[in-house]
Tab-separated table of C-alpha atoms in Angstrom:
chain	number	residue	atom	x	y	z
A	1003	MET	CA	115.505	101.340	114.265
A	1004	SER	CA	113.653	103.858	116.370
A	1005	LYS	CA	112.246	101.281	118.780
A	1006	GLU	CA	113.479	100.563	122.291
A	1007	THR	CA	114.916	97.055	122.518
A	1008	ILE	CA	113.296	95.341	125.484
A	1009	THR	CA	112.709	91.802	124.257
A	1010	LYS	CA	114.865	88.841	125.259
A	1011	ILE	CA	115.436	86.887	122.057
A	1012	GLU	CA	117.043	83.449	122.051
A	1013	ILE	CA	119.592	83.270	119.222
A	1014	GLU	CA	121.000	80.139	117.615
A	1015	LYS	CA	123.473	81.034	114.883
A	1016	ALA	CA	123.919	78.967	111.750
A	1017	ALA	CA	127.068	76.822	111.867
A	1018	THR	CA	127.972	77.874	108.311
A	1019	SER	CA	126.634	80.479	105.909
A	1020	LYS	CA	125.083	79.701	102.506
A	1021	ILE	CA	125.961	83.145	101.164
A	1022	ASN	CA	129.036	82.090	99.171
A	1023	ASP	CA	126.897	79.661	97.164
A	1024	VAL	CA	124.536	82.405	95.965
A	1025	ASP	CA	124.930	84.202	92.629
A	1026	PHE	CA	123.654	87.652	93.552
A	1027	ASN	CA	123.772	88.724	89.901
A	1028	ASN	CA	121.195	86.104	88.898
A	1029	LEU	CA	118.501	85.978	91.559
A	1030	SER	CA	115.049	84.569	90.981
A	1031	PHE	CA	112.655	86.573	93.147
A	1032	GLY	CA	111.724	84.826	96.397
A	1033	SER	CA	113.582	81.561	95.836
A	1034	ILE	CA	116.792	82.014	97.877
A	1035	PHE	CA	116.668	82.700	101.621
A	1036	SER	CA	119.170	84.081	104.119
A	1037	ASP	CA	120.863	82.089	106.879
A	1038	HIS	CA	118.435	82.776	109.734
A	1039	MET	CA	114.746	83.171	110.501
A	1040	PHE	CA	112.692	84.624	113.333
A	1041	VAL	CA	110.184	82.330	115.069
A	1042	CYS	CA	107.701	82.905	117.881
A	1043	ASP	CA	104.979	80.482	118.978
A	1044	TYR	CA	101.593	81.255	120.498
A	1045	LYS	CA	100.230	78.729	122.983
A	1046	ASN	CA	98.477	78.645	126.353
A	1047	GLY	CA	96.988	82.031	125.576
A	1048	SER	CA	100.196	84.025	125.038
A	1049	TRP	CA	103.160	84.554	122.718
A	1050	GLN	CA	106.209	82.652	123.922
A	1051	THR	CA	109.894	83.645	123.951
A	1052	PRO	CA	110.915	84.732	120.430
A	1053	LYS	CA	113.835	82.986	118.763
A	1054	ILE	CA	116.182	83.438	115.847
A	1055	ILE	CA	117.357	80.114	114.461
A	1056	PRO	CA	119.055	78.835	111.298
A	1057	TYR	CA	116.721	78.815	108.280
A	1058	GLN	CA	115.177	75.355	108.186
A	1059	LYS	CA	112.106	73.321	107.300
A	1060	LEU	CA	109.113	73.177	109.609
A	1061	MET	CA	107.503	70.105	111.112
A	1062	LEU	CA	103.722	70.426	111.355
A	1063	ASP	CA	100.995	67.943	112.131
A	1064	PRO	CA	98.984	66.999	109.022
A	1065	SER	CA	95.898	68.223	110.846
A	1066	ALA	CA	97.383	71.670	111.584
A	1067	ARG	CA	94.493	74.056	111.047
A	1068	VAL	CA	96.339	76.238	108.552
A	1069	PHE	CA	96.007	73.361	106.063
A	1070	HIS	CA	92.273	72.945	106.562
A	1071	TYR	CA	90.824	76.365	107.389
A	1072	GLY	CA	93.352	78.772	105.921
A	1073	GLN	CA	94.281	80.815	108.985
A	1074	ALA	CA	97.375	82.439	107.460
A	1075	VAL	CA	98.348	86.074	106.892
A	1076	PHE	CA	101.570	87.697	105.744
A	1077	GLU	CA	103.372	90.919	104.898
A	1078	GLY	CA	105.903	92.021	102.294
A	1079	MET	CA	108.594	94.602	103.025
A	1080	LYS	CA	112.238	95.306	102.165
A	1081	ALA	CA	115.551	96.330	103.713
A	1082	TYR	CA	117.946	98.528	101.717
A	1083	LYS	CA	121.670	99.256	102.078
A	1084	ASP	CA	123.071	102.672	101.198
A	1085	ASP	CA	126.565	103.476	99.884
A	1086	GLU	CA	127.932	103.739	103.450
A	1087	ASP	CA	126.555	100.310	104.469
A	1088	GLY	CA	123.660	101.815	106.411
A	1089	ILE	CA	120.585	99.559	106.508
A	1090	TRP	CA	117.155	101.123	106.060
A	1091	LEU	CA	113.520	100.072	106.209
A	1092	PHE	CA	110.659	101.815	104.428
A	1093	ARG	CA	107.593	102.577	106.554
A	1094	PRO	CA	107.836	99.393	108.677
A	1095	ASP	CA	105.226	100.681	111.135
A	1096	GLU	CA	102.637	100.365	108.372
A	1097	ASN	CA	103.518	96.714	107.802
A	1098	PHE	CA	103.302	95.957	111.514
A	1099	LEU	CA	99.896	97.604	111.838
A	1100	ARG	CA	98.584	95.836	108.752
A	1101	ILE	CA	99.657	92.314	109.707
A	1102	ASN	CA	97.791	92.731	112.997
A	1103	LYS	CA	94.777	94.156	111.157
A	1104	SER	CA	94.848	91.096	108.885
A	1105	SER	CA	95.305	88.774	111.860
A	1106	LYS	CA	92.364	90.237	113.731
A	1107	ARG	CA	90.074	89.658	110.733
A	1108	LEU	CA	91.083	85.980	110.644
A	1109	ALA	CA	90.730	85.514	114.432
A	1110	ILE	CA	94.506	85.254	114.911
A	1111	PRO	CA	96.027	86.810	118.067
A	1112	GLU	CA	97.755	90.114	117.361
A	1113	PHE	CA	101.553	90.100	117.609
A	1114	PRO	CA	103.342	92.343	120.162
A	1115	GLU	CA	104.998	95.433	118.685
A	1116	GLU	CA	108.239	95.022	120.634
A	1117	TYR	CA	108.586	91.392	119.521
A	1118	PHE	CA	108.105	92.390	115.883
A	1119	PHE	CA	110.611	95.236	115.800
A	1120	ASP	CA	113.220	93.688	118.096
A	1121	GLY	CA	113.056	90.437	116.151
A	1122	LEU	CA	113.305	92.184	112.788
A	1123	ASN	CA	116.144	94.433	113.956
A	1124	THR	CA	118.144	91.499	115.340
A	1125	LEU	CA	117.528	89.337	112.276
A	1126	LEU	CA	118.668	92.057	109.859
A	1127	LYS	CA	121.841	92.734	111.831
A	1128	LEU	CA	122.623	89.012	111.916
A	1129	ASP	CA	122.059	88.583	108.156
A	1130	ASN	CA	123.286	92.034	107.090
A	1131	LYS	CA	125.716	90.611	104.515
A	1132	TRP	CA	122.695	89.365	102.561
A	1133	ILE	CA	121.665	92.988	101.942
A	1134	LYS	CA	123.686	94.121	98.938
A	1135	LYS	CA	124.502	97.709	98.036
A	1136	GLY	CA	123.437	99.134	94.717
A	1137	PHE	CA	120.296	100.819	93.452
A	1138	GLY	CA	117.660	98.117	93.010
A	1139	ASN	CA	119.242	95.542	95.311
A	1140	SER	CA	117.397	94.767	98.538
A	1141	LEU	CA	116.479	92.084	101.051
A	1142	TYR	CA	112.832	91.108	100.727
A	1143	ILE	CA	111.286	90.472	104.153
A	1144	ARG	CA	108.332	88.143	104.618
A	1145	PRO	CA	106.661	88.200	108.066
A	1146	PHE	CA	103.795	85.709	108.337
A	1147	VAL	CA	101.693	83.803	110.854
A	1148	ILE	CA	100.009	80.412	110.524
A	1149	ALA	CA	97.641	78.329	112.628
A	1150	THR	CA	99.477	75.274	113.987
A	1151	GLU	CA	97.085	73.550	116.404
A	1152	ALA	CA	96.395	69.921	115.447
A	1153	GLY	CA	92.756	69.074	114.784
A	1154	VAL	CA	90.179	69.413	112.048
A	1155	SER	CA	87.223	70.862	113.944
A	1156	ALA	CA	86.017	74.037	112.211
A	1157	SER	CA	87.080	76.647	114.759
A	1158	PRO	CA	89.964	79.071	115.284
A	1159	SER	CA	93.264	77.549	116.290
A	1160	SER	CA	94.579	77.969	119.832
A	1161	GLU	CA	98.201	77.747	118.641
A	1162	TYR	CA	100.069	79.817	116.043
A	1163	LYS	CA	103.554	80.381	114.692
A	1164	PHE	CA	104.788	83.877	113.753
A	1165	MET	CA	107.859	83.920	111.513
A	1166	ILE	CA	110.053	86.262	109.501
A	1167	ILE	CA	112.129	84.967	106.602
A	1168	CYS	CA	114.303	87.007	104.229
A	1169	SER	CA	115.185	86.682	100.553
A	1170	PRO	CA	117.781	88.728	98.609
A	1171	ALA	CA	116.267	90.544	95.635
A	1172	GLN	CA	117.496	92.430	92.597
A	1173	SER	CA	115.901	95.312	90.767
A	1174	TYR	CA	112.479	94.024	89.763
A	1175	TYR	CA	111.568	94.092	86.093
A	1176	GLY	CA	109.009	91.664	84.803
A	1177	GLY	CA	108.992	92.820	81.187
A	1178	GLU	CA	106.009	94.490	79.551
A	1179	VAL	CA	102.766	93.789	81.391
A	1180	ARG	CA	99.349	93.623	79.796
A	1181	VAL	CA	96.235	93.155	81.862
A	1182	LYS	CA	92.737	91.843	81.386
A	1183	ILE	CA	89.887	93.748	83.045
A	1184	ALA	CA	87.757	91.172	84.860
A	1185	ASP	CA	84.095	90.880	83.881
A	1186	HIS	CA	83.253	87.579	85.572
A	1187	TYR	CA	85.621	86.487	88.352
A	1188	SER	CA	86.099	88.556	91.498
A	1189	ARG	CA	88.995	88.974	93.899
A	1190	ALA	CA	86.935	89.955	96.954
A	1191	ALA	CA	83.396	90.801	98.043
A	1192	SER	CA	81.947	93.415	100.376
A	1193	GLY	CA	81.949	92.214	103.965
A	1194	GLY	CA	84.756	89.763	103.245
A	1195	PHE	CA	88.476	90.036	103.952
A	1196	GLY	CA	89.838	91.471	100.718
A	1197	PHE	CA	91.570	94.204	102.733
A	1198	ALA	CA	93.650	91.612	104.609
A	1199	LYS	CA	96.889	90.106	103.337
A	1200	ALA	CA	95.450	86.646	103.837
A	1201	ALA	CA	96.860	83.652	101.972
A	1202	GLY	CA	93.445	82.672	100.628
A	1203	ASN	CA	92.995	86.013	98.864
A	1204	TYR	CA	95.931	85.165	96.634
A	1205	ALA	CA	95.044	81.515	96.062
A	1206	GLY	CA	91.666	82.580	94.694
A	1207	GLN	CA	93.348	84.764	92.069
A	1208	PHE	CA	95.476	82.082	90.484
A	1209	TYR	CA	92.829	80.328	88.361
A	1210	PRO	CA	91.350	83.435	86.653
A	1211	THR	CA	94.886	84.798	86.200
A	1212	ASN	CA	95.881	81.561	84.445
A	1213	ILE	CA	92.912	82.018	82.101
A	1214	ALA	CA	94.067	85.575	81.393
A	1215	LYS	CA	97.583	84.314	80.643
A	1216	GLU	CA	96.193	81.889	78.074
A	1217	GLU	CA	94.673	84.933	76.365
A	1218	GLY	CA	98.020	86.767	76.230
A	1219	PHE	CA	97.818	88.837	79.421
A	1220	GLN	CA	100.095	88.726	82.462
A	1221	GLN	CA	97.670	89.957	85.115
A	1222	VAL	CA	94.043	90.797	85.854
A	1223	ILE	CA	92.553	94.143	86.864
A	1224	TRP	CA	89.845	93.141	89.308
A	1225	THR	CA	86.419	94.749	89.352
A	1226	ASP	CA	83.752	94.911	92.051
A	1227	ALA	CA	81.952	91.645	92.724
A	1228	ASN	CA	78.436	93.101	92.588
A	1229	THR	CA	78.376	94.758	89.163
A	1230	HIS	CA	81.874	94.435	87.626
A	1231	GLU	CA	81.505	98.133	86.732
A	1232	TYR	CA	84.164	99.559	89.064
A	1233	LEU	CA	87.929	98.997	88.880
A	1234	GLU	CA	89.685	97.852	92.066
A	1235	GLU	CA	93.150	96.209	91.972
A	1236	ALA	CA	95.692	95.050	89.385
A	1237	GLY	CA	96.843	91.501	90.078
A	1238	THR	CA	98.410	91.675	93.534
A	1239	MET	CA	98.943	95.453	93.320
A	1240	ASN	CA	96.944	98.623	93.779
A	1241	VAL	CA	96.226	100.317	90.446
A	1242	PHE	CA	96.515	103.901	89.173
A	1243	PHE	CA	95.215	105.545	85.994
A	1244	ARG	CA	96.535	108.724	84.411
A	1245	ILE	CA	93.656	110.430	82.657
A	1246	GLY	CA	94.819	113.665	81.089
A	1247	ASP	CA	97.145	115.164	83.684
A	1248	LYS	CA	95.310	113.650	86.668
A	1249	LEU	CA	96.322	110.507	88.526
A	1250	VAL	CA	93.236	108.571	89.600
A	1251	THR	CA	92.977	105.600	91.965
A	1252	CYS	CA	90.053	103.995	93.743
A	1253	PRO	CA	89.495	104.398	97.500
A	1254	ILE	CA	90.342	101.546	99.849
A	1255	SER	CA	87.503	99.478	101.278
A	1256	ASP	CA	86.929	96.094	102.883
A	1257	ARG	CA	87.611	94.642	99.404
A	1258	ILE	CA	90.857	96.477	98.634
A	1259	LEU	CA	94.275	96.221	100.267
A	1260	ASP	CA	95.500	99.387	101.986
A	1261	GLY	CA	98.852	99.290	100.212
A	1262	VAL	CA	101.881	100.919	101.840
A	1263	THR	CA	103.306	101.734	98.406
A	1264	ARG	CA	99.872	103.017	97.286
A	1265	LYS	CA	99.832	105.554	100.116
A	1266	SER	CA	103.403	106.539	99.305
A	1267	VAL	CA	102.598	107.018	95.602
A	1268	ILE	CA	99.662	109.310	96.426
A	1269	THR	CA	101.769	111.429	98.789
A	1270	MET	CA	104.756	111.574	96.427
A	1271	ALA	CA	102.604	112.462	93.414
A	1272	LYS	CA	101.115	115.423	95.273
A	1273	ASP	CA	104.620	116.491	96.318
A	1274	LEU	CA	105.604	116.431	92.621
A	1275	ASN	CA	102.633	118.720	91.872
A	1276	ILE	CA	100.681	115.944	90.168
A	1277	GLU	CA	96.940	116.214	90.728
A	1278	VAL	CA	95.573	113.093	92.428
A	1279	GLU	CA	91.953	111.994	92.691
A	1280	VAL	CA	90.935	109.136	95.008
A	1281	ARG	CA	87.456	108.100	93.879
A	1282	PRO	CA	85.507	105.217	92.369
A	1283	ILE	CA	86.509	104.571	88.740
A	1284	LYS	CA	84.190	102.874	86.273
A	1285	VAL	CA	85.415	100.565	83.535
A	1286	ALA	CA	83.333	102.671	81.145
A	1287	GLU	CA	85.280	105.808	82.112
A	1288	VAL	CA	88.620	104.186	81.327
A	1289	LEU	CA	87.332	102.821	78.017
A	1290	GLU	CA	86.053	106.283	77.056
A	1291	ALA	CA	89.348	107.927	78.093
A	1292	ASN	CA	91.222	105.394	75.984
A	1293	LYS	CA	88.905	106.095	73.044
A	1294	ASN	CA	89.323	109.884	73.191
A	1295	GLY	CA	93.076	109.748	73.837
A	1296	THR	CA	93.141	111.043	77.418
A	1297	LEU	CA	94.180	107.708	78.990
A	1298	LYS	CA	97.946	108.187	79.197
A	1299	GLU	CA	99.133	105.592	81.721
A	1300	ILE	CA	98.081	102.671	83.891
A	1301	PHE	CA	100.409	101.287	86.540
A	1302	GLY	CA	100.340	99.041	89.585
A	1303	SER	CA	102.040	99.774	92.898
A	1304	GLY	CA	103.442	97.308	95.420
A	1305	THR	CA	106.496	96.316	97.455
A	1306	ALA	CA	108.235	94.101	94.885
A	1307	ALA	CA	108.371	96.539	91.960
A	1308	VAL	CA	107.379	99.824	93.683
A	1309	ILE	CA	105.633	100.747	90.422
A	1310	ASN	CA	104.966	98.414	87.494
A	1311	PRO	CA	103.857	100.181	84.276
A	1312	ILE	CA	101.126	98.515	82.229
A	1313	ALA	CA	101.696	98.460	78.475
A	1314	GLY	CA	98.222	97.436	77.361
A	1315	PHE	CA	94.874	96.081	78.481
A	1316	GLY	CA	91.922	94.046	77.296
A	1317	TYR	CA	88.226	93.877	78.033
A	1318	LYS	CA	85.566	91.482	76.747
A	1319	GLY	CA	87.677	90.284	73.835
A	1320	ASP	CA	89.068	93.658	72.741
A	1321	LYS	CA	92.685	94.704	73.270
A	1322	TRP	CA	94.408	98.104	73.333
A	1323	GLU	CA	97.987	99.346	73.657
A	1324	LEU	CA	98.841	102.400	75.749
A	1325	PRO	CA	101.112	105.183	74.446
A	1326	LYS	CA	104.800	105.009	75.381
A	1327	ILE	CA	105.628	108.121	77.414
A	1328	GLU	CA	109.291	108.932	78.023
A	1329	ASN	CA	108.814	111.161	81.096
A	1330	SER	CA	105.929	109.229	82.588
A	1331	TYR	CA	104.328	109.783	85.974
A	1332	ALA	CA	105.194	106.176	86.814
A	1333	LYS	CA	108.910	106.765	86.225
A	1334	LYS	CA	109.041	110.082	88.100
A	1335	ILE	CA	107.207	108.783	91.159
A	1336	LYS	CA	109.132	105.495	91.277
A	1337	GLU	CA	112.512	107.244	91.143
A	1338	ALA	CA	111.509	109.709	93.860
A	1339	ILE	CA	110.363	106.918	96.211
A	1340	MET	CA	113.441	104.778	95.568
A	1341	ASP	CA	115.746	107.738	96.238
A	1342	ILE	CA	114.239	107.856	99.732
A	1343	GLN	CA	114.448	104.086	100.216
A	1344	TYR	CA	118.167	104.035	99.341
A	1345	ASN	CA	119.046	107.148	101.375
A	1346	LYS	CA	119.867	109.156	98.255
A	1347	ALA	CA	117.420	111.987	98.924
A	1348	GLU	CA	115.913	113.932	101.783
A	1349	ASP	CA	113.078	112.101	103.512
A	1350	LYS	CA	110.679	114.908	104.363
A	1351	PHE	CA	107.908	112.398	105.124
A	1352	GLY	CA	109.710	110.379	107.816
A	1353	TRP	CA	109.324	107.131	105.882
A	1354	ARG	CA	112.902	105.877	106.119
A	1355	ILE	CA	113.871	104.076	109.341
A	1356	LYS	CA	117.466	103.097	110.062
A	1357	VAL	CA	118.350	99.697	111.477
A	1358	ASP	CA	120.785	100.463	114.305
């Protein structure tokens, strides 16, 4: 990794590895974790000595403020192994910047850059056998920070715990996805913290998503909280629409997550000579495009799947299926990004970072 190692990290290795008990051909996303985890505590006004310890349960006071006031943010990223056993990260600087942006919005102390990259680098080298070769295989990385000070007074915590845990993952395919366009519930409001990867943003989505599932959908496309006229995000992903030969996505705001994959999709699409428009998109425009046959594709973008095509959508009781396109924009862009992630293609953008 192109970061100077200057941090002293205390390392306690696991006595035995769990890796031989794992069936890497049948992984359930995010349910199995590697042998070690990175931990760093904040107290007395500063981040303490970072540690790597065996993966284990935490002990927290029942009054820890994360349980009562929701001070918790996280990131999602992946490590990839190429055919020569090289380990690569995809745009990790973006994840580091964003977790501190999220932290700042929730009054959590920002984490030092050298601690983040030295800790991640050391952890990945220690658990490198958990990163399997093969297109689609990866190690999902979950950095997160929680408020740990005991006490239920409504104020920011003075103590925090920053951690990184890792989970082996296979090629993500969730089957055909159909989405419901929201016309009542909202994901985020202007002036709020929808742009942050805060735990509470996701908790608030679960109930309306469950309602959508009862109606035959897998996810919700969220609309703006004020009017429900403008499209914003798809489930936990940024969303793109192909109208004619143009790829359209809404601009980021204080309601919308600044997705690392979203930015990569926009750049890659332009490199593939696909016209991209970043602008507000009305529900009415998408309905009209679907009616006149110019709505060709909808897809979400995010770390887990890179790109997840959407097969159909519904709105206010009506349902529509999208055409099946063999050489879709979604497929072309996804393959081009993954070729960079797995060191199978030139990285002209400087996105791929090697773990030394």
